[in-house]
mmCIF file of C-alpha atoms in Angstrom:
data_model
loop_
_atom_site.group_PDB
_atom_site.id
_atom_site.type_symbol
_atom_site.label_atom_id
_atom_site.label_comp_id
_atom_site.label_asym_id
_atom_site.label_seq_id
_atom_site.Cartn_x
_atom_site.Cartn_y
_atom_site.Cartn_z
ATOM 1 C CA UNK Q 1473 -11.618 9.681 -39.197
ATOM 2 C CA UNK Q 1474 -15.329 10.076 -38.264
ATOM 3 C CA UNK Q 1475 -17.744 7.026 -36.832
ATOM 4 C CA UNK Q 1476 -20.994 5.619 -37.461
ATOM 5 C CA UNK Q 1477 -22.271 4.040 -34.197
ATOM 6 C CA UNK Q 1478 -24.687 1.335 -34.842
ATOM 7 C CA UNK Q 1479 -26.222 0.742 -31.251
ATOM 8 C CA UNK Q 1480 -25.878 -3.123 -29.873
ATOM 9 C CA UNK Q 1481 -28.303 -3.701 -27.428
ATOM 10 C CA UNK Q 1482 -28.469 -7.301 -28.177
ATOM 11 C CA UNK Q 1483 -31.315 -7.146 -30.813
ATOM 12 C CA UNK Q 1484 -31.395 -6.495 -34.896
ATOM 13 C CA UNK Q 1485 -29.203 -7.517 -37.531
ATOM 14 C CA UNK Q 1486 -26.418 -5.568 -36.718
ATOM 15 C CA UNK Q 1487 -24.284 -7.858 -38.889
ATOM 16 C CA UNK Q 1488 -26.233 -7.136 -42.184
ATOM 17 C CA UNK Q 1489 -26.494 -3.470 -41.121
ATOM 18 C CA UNK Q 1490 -22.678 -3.335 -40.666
ATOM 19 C CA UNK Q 1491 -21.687 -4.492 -43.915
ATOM 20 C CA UNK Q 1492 -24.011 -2.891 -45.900
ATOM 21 C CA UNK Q 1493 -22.557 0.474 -44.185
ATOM 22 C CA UNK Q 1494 -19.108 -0.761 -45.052
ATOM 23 C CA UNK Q 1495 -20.666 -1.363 -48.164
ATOM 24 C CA UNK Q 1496 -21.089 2.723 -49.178
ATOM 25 C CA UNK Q 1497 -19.405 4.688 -46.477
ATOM 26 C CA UNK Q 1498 -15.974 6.659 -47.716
ATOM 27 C CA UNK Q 1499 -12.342 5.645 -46.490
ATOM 28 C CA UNK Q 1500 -12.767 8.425 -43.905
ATOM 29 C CA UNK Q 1501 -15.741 6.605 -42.077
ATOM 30 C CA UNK Q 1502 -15.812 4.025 -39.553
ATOM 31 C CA UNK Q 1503 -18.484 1.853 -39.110
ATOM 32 C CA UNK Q 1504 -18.492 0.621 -35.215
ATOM 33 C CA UNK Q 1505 -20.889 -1.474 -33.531
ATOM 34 C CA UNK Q 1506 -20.959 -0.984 -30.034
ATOM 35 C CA UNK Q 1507 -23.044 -0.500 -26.395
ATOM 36 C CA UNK Q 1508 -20.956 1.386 -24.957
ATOM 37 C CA UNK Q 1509 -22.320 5.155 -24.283
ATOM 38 C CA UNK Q 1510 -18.835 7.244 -24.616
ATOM 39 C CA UNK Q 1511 -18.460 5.438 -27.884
ATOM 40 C CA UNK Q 1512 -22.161 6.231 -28.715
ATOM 41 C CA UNK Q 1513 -21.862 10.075 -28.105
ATOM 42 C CA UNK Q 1514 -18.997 10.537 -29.445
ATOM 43 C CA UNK Q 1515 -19.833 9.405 -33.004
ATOM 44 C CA UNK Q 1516 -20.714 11.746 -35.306
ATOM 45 C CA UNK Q 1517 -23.885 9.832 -36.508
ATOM 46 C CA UNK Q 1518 -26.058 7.470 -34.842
ATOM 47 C CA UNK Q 1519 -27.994 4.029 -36.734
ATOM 48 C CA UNK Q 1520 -30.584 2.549 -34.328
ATOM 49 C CA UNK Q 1521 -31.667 -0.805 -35.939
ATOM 50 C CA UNK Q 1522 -33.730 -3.891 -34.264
ATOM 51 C CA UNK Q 1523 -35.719 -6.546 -34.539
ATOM 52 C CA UNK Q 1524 -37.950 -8.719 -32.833
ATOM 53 C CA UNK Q 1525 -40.979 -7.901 -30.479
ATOM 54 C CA UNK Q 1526 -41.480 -4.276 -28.341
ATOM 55 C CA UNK Q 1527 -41.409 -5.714 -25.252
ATOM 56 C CA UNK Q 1528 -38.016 -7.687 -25.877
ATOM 57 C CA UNK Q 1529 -35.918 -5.095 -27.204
ATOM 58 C CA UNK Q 1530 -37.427 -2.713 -24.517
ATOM 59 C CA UNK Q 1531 -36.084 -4.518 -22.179
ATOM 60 C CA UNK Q 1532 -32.478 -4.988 -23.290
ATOM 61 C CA UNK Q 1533 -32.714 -1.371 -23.917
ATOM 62 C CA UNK Q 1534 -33.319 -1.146 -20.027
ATOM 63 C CA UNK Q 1535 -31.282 -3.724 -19.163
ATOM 64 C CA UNK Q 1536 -28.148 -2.055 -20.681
ATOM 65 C CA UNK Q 1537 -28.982 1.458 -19.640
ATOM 66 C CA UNK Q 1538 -29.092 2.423 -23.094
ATOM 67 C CA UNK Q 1539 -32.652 4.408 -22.886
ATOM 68 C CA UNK Q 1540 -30.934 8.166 -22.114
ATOM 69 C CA UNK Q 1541 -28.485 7.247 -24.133
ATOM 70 C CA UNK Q 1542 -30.446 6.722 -27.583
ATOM 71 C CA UNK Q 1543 -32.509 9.667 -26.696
ATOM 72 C CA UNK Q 1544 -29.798 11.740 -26.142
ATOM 73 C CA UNK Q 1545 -28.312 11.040 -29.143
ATOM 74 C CA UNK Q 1546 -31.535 11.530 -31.488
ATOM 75 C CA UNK Q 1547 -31.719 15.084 -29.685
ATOM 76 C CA UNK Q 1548 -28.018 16.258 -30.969
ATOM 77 C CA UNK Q 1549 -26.927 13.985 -33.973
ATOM 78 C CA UNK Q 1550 -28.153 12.842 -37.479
ATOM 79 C CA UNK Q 1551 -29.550 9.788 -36.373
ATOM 80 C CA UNK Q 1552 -31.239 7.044 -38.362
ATOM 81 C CA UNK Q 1553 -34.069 4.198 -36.965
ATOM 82 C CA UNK Q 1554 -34.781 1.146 -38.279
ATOM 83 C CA UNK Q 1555 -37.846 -1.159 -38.074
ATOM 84 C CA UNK Q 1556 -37.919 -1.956 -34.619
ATOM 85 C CA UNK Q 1557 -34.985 1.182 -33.932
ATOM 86 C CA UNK Q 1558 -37.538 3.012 -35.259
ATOM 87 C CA UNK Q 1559 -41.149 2.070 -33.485
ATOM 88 C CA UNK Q 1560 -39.411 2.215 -29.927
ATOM 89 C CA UNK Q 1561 -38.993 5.787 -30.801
ATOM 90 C CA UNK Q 1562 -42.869 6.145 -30.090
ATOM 91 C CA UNK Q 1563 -43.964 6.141 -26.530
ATOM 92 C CA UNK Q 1564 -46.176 3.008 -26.346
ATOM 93 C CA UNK Q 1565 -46.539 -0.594 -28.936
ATOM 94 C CA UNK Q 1566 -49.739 -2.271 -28.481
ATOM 95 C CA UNK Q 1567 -47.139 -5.274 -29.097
ATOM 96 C CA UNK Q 1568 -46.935 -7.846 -26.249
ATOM 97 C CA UNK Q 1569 -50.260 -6.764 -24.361
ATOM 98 C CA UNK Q 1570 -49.209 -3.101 -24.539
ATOM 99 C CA UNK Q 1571 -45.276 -1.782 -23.994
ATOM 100 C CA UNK Q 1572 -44.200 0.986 -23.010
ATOM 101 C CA UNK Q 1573 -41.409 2.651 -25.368
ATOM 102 C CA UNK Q 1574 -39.058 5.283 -24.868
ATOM 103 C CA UNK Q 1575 -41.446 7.777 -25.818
ATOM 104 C CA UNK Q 1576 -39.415 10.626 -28.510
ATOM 105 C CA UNK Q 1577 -42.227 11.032 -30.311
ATOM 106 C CA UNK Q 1578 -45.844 10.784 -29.202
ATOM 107 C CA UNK Q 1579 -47.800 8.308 -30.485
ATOM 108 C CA UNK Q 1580 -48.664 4.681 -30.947
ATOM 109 C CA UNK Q 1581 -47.275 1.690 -32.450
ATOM 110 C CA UNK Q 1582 -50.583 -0.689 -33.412
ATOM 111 C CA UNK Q 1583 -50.980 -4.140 -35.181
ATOM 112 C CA UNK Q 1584 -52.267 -4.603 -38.427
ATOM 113 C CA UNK Q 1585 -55.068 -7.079 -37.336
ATOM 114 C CA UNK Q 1586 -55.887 -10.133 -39.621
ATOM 115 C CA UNK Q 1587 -58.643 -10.793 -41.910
ATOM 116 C CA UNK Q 1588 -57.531 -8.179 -44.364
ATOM 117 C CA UNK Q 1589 -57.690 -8.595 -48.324
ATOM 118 C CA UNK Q 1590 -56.058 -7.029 -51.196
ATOM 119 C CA UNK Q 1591 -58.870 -4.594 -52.653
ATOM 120 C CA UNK Q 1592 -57.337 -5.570 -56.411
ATOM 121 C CA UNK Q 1593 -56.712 -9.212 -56.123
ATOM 122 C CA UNK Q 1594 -58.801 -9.948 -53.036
ATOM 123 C CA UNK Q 1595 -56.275 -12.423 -51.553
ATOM 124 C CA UNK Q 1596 -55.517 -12.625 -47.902
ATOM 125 C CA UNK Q 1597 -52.866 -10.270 -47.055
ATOM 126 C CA UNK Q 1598 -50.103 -12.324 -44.670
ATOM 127 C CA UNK Q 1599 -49.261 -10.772 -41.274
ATOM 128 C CA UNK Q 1600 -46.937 -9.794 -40.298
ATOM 129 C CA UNK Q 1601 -45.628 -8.247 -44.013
ATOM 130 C CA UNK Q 1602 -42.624 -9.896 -45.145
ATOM 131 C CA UNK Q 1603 -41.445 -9.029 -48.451
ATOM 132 C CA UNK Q 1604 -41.089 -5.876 -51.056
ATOM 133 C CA UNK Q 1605 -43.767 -3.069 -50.958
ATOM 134 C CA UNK Q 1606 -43.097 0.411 -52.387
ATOM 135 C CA UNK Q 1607 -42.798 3.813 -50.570
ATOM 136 C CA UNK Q 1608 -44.278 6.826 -51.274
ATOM 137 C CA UNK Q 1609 -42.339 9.905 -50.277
ATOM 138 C CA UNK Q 1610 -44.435 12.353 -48.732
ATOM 139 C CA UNK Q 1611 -42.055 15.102 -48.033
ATOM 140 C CA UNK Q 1612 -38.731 16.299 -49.378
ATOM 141 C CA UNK Q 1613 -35.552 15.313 -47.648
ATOM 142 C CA UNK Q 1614 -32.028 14.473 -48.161
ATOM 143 C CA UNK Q 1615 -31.827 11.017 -47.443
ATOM 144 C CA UNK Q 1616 -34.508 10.782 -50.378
ATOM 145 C CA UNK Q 1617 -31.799 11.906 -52.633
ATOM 146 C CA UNK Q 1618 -31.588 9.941 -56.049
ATOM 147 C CA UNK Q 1619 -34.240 7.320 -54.772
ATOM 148 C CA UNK Q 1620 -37.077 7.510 -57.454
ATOM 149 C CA UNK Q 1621 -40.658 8.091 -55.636
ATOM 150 C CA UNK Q 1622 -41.993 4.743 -55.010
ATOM 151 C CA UNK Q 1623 -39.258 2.501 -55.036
ATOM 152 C CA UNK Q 1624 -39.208 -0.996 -53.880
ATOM 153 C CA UNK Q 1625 -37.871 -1.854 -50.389
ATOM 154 C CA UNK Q 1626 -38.009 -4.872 -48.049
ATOM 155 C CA UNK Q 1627 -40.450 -5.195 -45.179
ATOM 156 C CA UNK Q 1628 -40.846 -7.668 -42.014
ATOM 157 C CA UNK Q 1629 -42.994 -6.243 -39.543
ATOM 158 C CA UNK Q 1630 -46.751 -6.761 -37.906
ATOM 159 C CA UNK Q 1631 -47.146 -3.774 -36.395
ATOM 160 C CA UNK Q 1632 -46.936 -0.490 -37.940
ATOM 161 C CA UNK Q 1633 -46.437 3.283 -36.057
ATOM 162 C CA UNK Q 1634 -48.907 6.234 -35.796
ATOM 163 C CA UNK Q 1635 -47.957 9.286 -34.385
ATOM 164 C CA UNK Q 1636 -49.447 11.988 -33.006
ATOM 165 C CA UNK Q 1637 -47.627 14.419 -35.300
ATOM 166 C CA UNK Q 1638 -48.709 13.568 -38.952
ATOM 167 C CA UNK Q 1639 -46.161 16.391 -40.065
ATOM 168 C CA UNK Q 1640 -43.206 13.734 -38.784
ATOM 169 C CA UNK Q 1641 -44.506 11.771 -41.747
ATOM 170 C CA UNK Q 1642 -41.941 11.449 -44.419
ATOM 171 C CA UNK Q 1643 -42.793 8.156 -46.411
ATOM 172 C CA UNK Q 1644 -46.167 5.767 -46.818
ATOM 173 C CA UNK Q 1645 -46.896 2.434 -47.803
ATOM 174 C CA UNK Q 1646 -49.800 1.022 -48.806
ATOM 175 C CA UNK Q 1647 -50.524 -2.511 -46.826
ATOM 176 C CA UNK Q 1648 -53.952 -3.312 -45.053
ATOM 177 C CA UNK Q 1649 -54.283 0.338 -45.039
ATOM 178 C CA UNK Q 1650 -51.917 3.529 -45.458
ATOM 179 C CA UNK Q 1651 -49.603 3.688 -43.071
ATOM 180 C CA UNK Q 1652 -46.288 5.906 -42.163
ATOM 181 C CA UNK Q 1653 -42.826 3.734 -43.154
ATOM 182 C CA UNK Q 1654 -40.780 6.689 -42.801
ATOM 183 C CA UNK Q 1655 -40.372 9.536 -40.338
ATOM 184 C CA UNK Q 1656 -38.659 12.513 -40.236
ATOM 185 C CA UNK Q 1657 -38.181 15.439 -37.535
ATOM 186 C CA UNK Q 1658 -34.738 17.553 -37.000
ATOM 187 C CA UNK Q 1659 -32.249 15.167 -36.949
ATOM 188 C CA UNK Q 1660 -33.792 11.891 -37.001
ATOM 189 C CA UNK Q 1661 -34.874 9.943 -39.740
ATOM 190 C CA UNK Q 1662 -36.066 6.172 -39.716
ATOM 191 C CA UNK Q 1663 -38.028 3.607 -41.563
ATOM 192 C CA UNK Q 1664 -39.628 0.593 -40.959
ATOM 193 C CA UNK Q 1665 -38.312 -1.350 -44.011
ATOM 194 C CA UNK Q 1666 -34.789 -2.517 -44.029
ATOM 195 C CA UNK Q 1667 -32.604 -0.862 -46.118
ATOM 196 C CA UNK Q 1668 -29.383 -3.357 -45.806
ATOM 197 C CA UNK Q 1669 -31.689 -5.450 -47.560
ATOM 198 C CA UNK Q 1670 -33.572 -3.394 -50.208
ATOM 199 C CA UNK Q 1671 -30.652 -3.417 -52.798
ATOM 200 C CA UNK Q 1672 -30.223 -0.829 -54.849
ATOM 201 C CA UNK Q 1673 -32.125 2.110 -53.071
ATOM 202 C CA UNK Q 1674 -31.554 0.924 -49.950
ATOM 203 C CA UNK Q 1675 -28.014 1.191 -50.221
ATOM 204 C CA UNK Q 1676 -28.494 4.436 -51.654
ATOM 205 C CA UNK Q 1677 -30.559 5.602 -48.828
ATOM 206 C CA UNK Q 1678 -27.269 4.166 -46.416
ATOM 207 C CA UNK Q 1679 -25.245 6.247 -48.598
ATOM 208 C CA UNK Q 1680 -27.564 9.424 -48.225
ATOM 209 C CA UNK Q 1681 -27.605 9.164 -44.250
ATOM 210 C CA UNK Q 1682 -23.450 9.002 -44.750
ATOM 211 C CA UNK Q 1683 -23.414 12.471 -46.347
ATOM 212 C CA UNK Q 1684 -25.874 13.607 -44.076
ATOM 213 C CA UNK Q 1685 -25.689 16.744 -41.691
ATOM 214 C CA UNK Q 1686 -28.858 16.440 -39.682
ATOM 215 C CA UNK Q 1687 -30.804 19.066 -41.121
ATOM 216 C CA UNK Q 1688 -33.774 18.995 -43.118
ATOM 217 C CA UNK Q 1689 -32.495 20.374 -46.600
#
């Protein structure tokens, strides 16, 4: 029996998450939600979800000790961020006045701004985005396995990330401006949509991450 840990550090819809795991993984895989670190690092694959603002979930993260511990585990297993799991990766969110993050990869994590307009319809665009957009898969991977370039998944989110690596970028979406919804480096792979809620290919993308070994093809 192999495990999926799906950090708890008080934040995200690790219920949602959960089931849609449930949802794809094999008889052979457990799906465990948990804090605790031994349980953490002893899983053979790692899903770091959230939600909510920077400074919040940075601080549960502290609170629970559970900094070393996520970074530990996107160093040595096939690990997989989302939305909020994903822009604490970067070392500092202009979210909350400016917070810092746990810092994995360089870079910055920076609000859309208002007073944007759609260039075709020239409506307002709402922040933050909440709804379906599409992705544009900018490099090959395995977690992009039977998910048709720009498919439709489901965003919630103000701020978006920018690292200093543009190589990490795996995915784009087009919303106030081009922006990354999907990196990839090593081991780690994460996304600023949610896939427990984008159907189809996000359950697909679930099921990819199952099958996964951590390596880049």
């Amino acid at each position: 029996m192999s495990t999926v840990a799906v950090i708890d550090y008080g934040m995200g819809n690790l219920h949602s998450m959960a089931k849609a795991l449930e949802h794809v993984c094999p008889d052979h895989v457990r799906i465990e939600v948990t804090n605790d670190r031994d349980t953490i690092l002893a899983a053979e694959r790692i899903v770091f979800p959230g939600q909510g603002a920077a400074r919040d979930c940075m601080h549960e993260i502290h609170e629970q000790g559970l900094g070393p511990v996520i970074l530990e585990a996107a160093r040595n297993k096939p690990f997989f961020g989302v939305c909020m799991g994903m822009q604490v990766l970067l070392a500092h969110s202009e979210e909350g006045g400016g917070t810092d993050c746990l810092g994995f990869y360089p870079g910055d994590v920076r609000f859309f701004g208002r007073g944007h307009f759609d260039a075709r319809t020239k409506e307002r665009l709402k922040i933050p985005q909440m709804g379906w957009n599409t992705v544009r898969q900018t490099q090959h991977h395995p977690l992009w396995e039977a998910i048709p370039n720009d498919s439709w998944f489901y965003f919630v989110h103000s701020y978006y990330v920018d690292p200093d690596d543009s190589a990490l970028v795996a995915g784009t979406t087009d919303y106030t401006r081009l922006y990354p919804s999907a990196l990839a480096g090593g081991n780690v792979f994460a996304v600023q949509f949610h896939p427990e809620k984008s159907q189809r290919a996000g359950l697909q993308l679930l099921t990819n991450f199952l099958r996964w070994d951590g390596k880049a093809s």
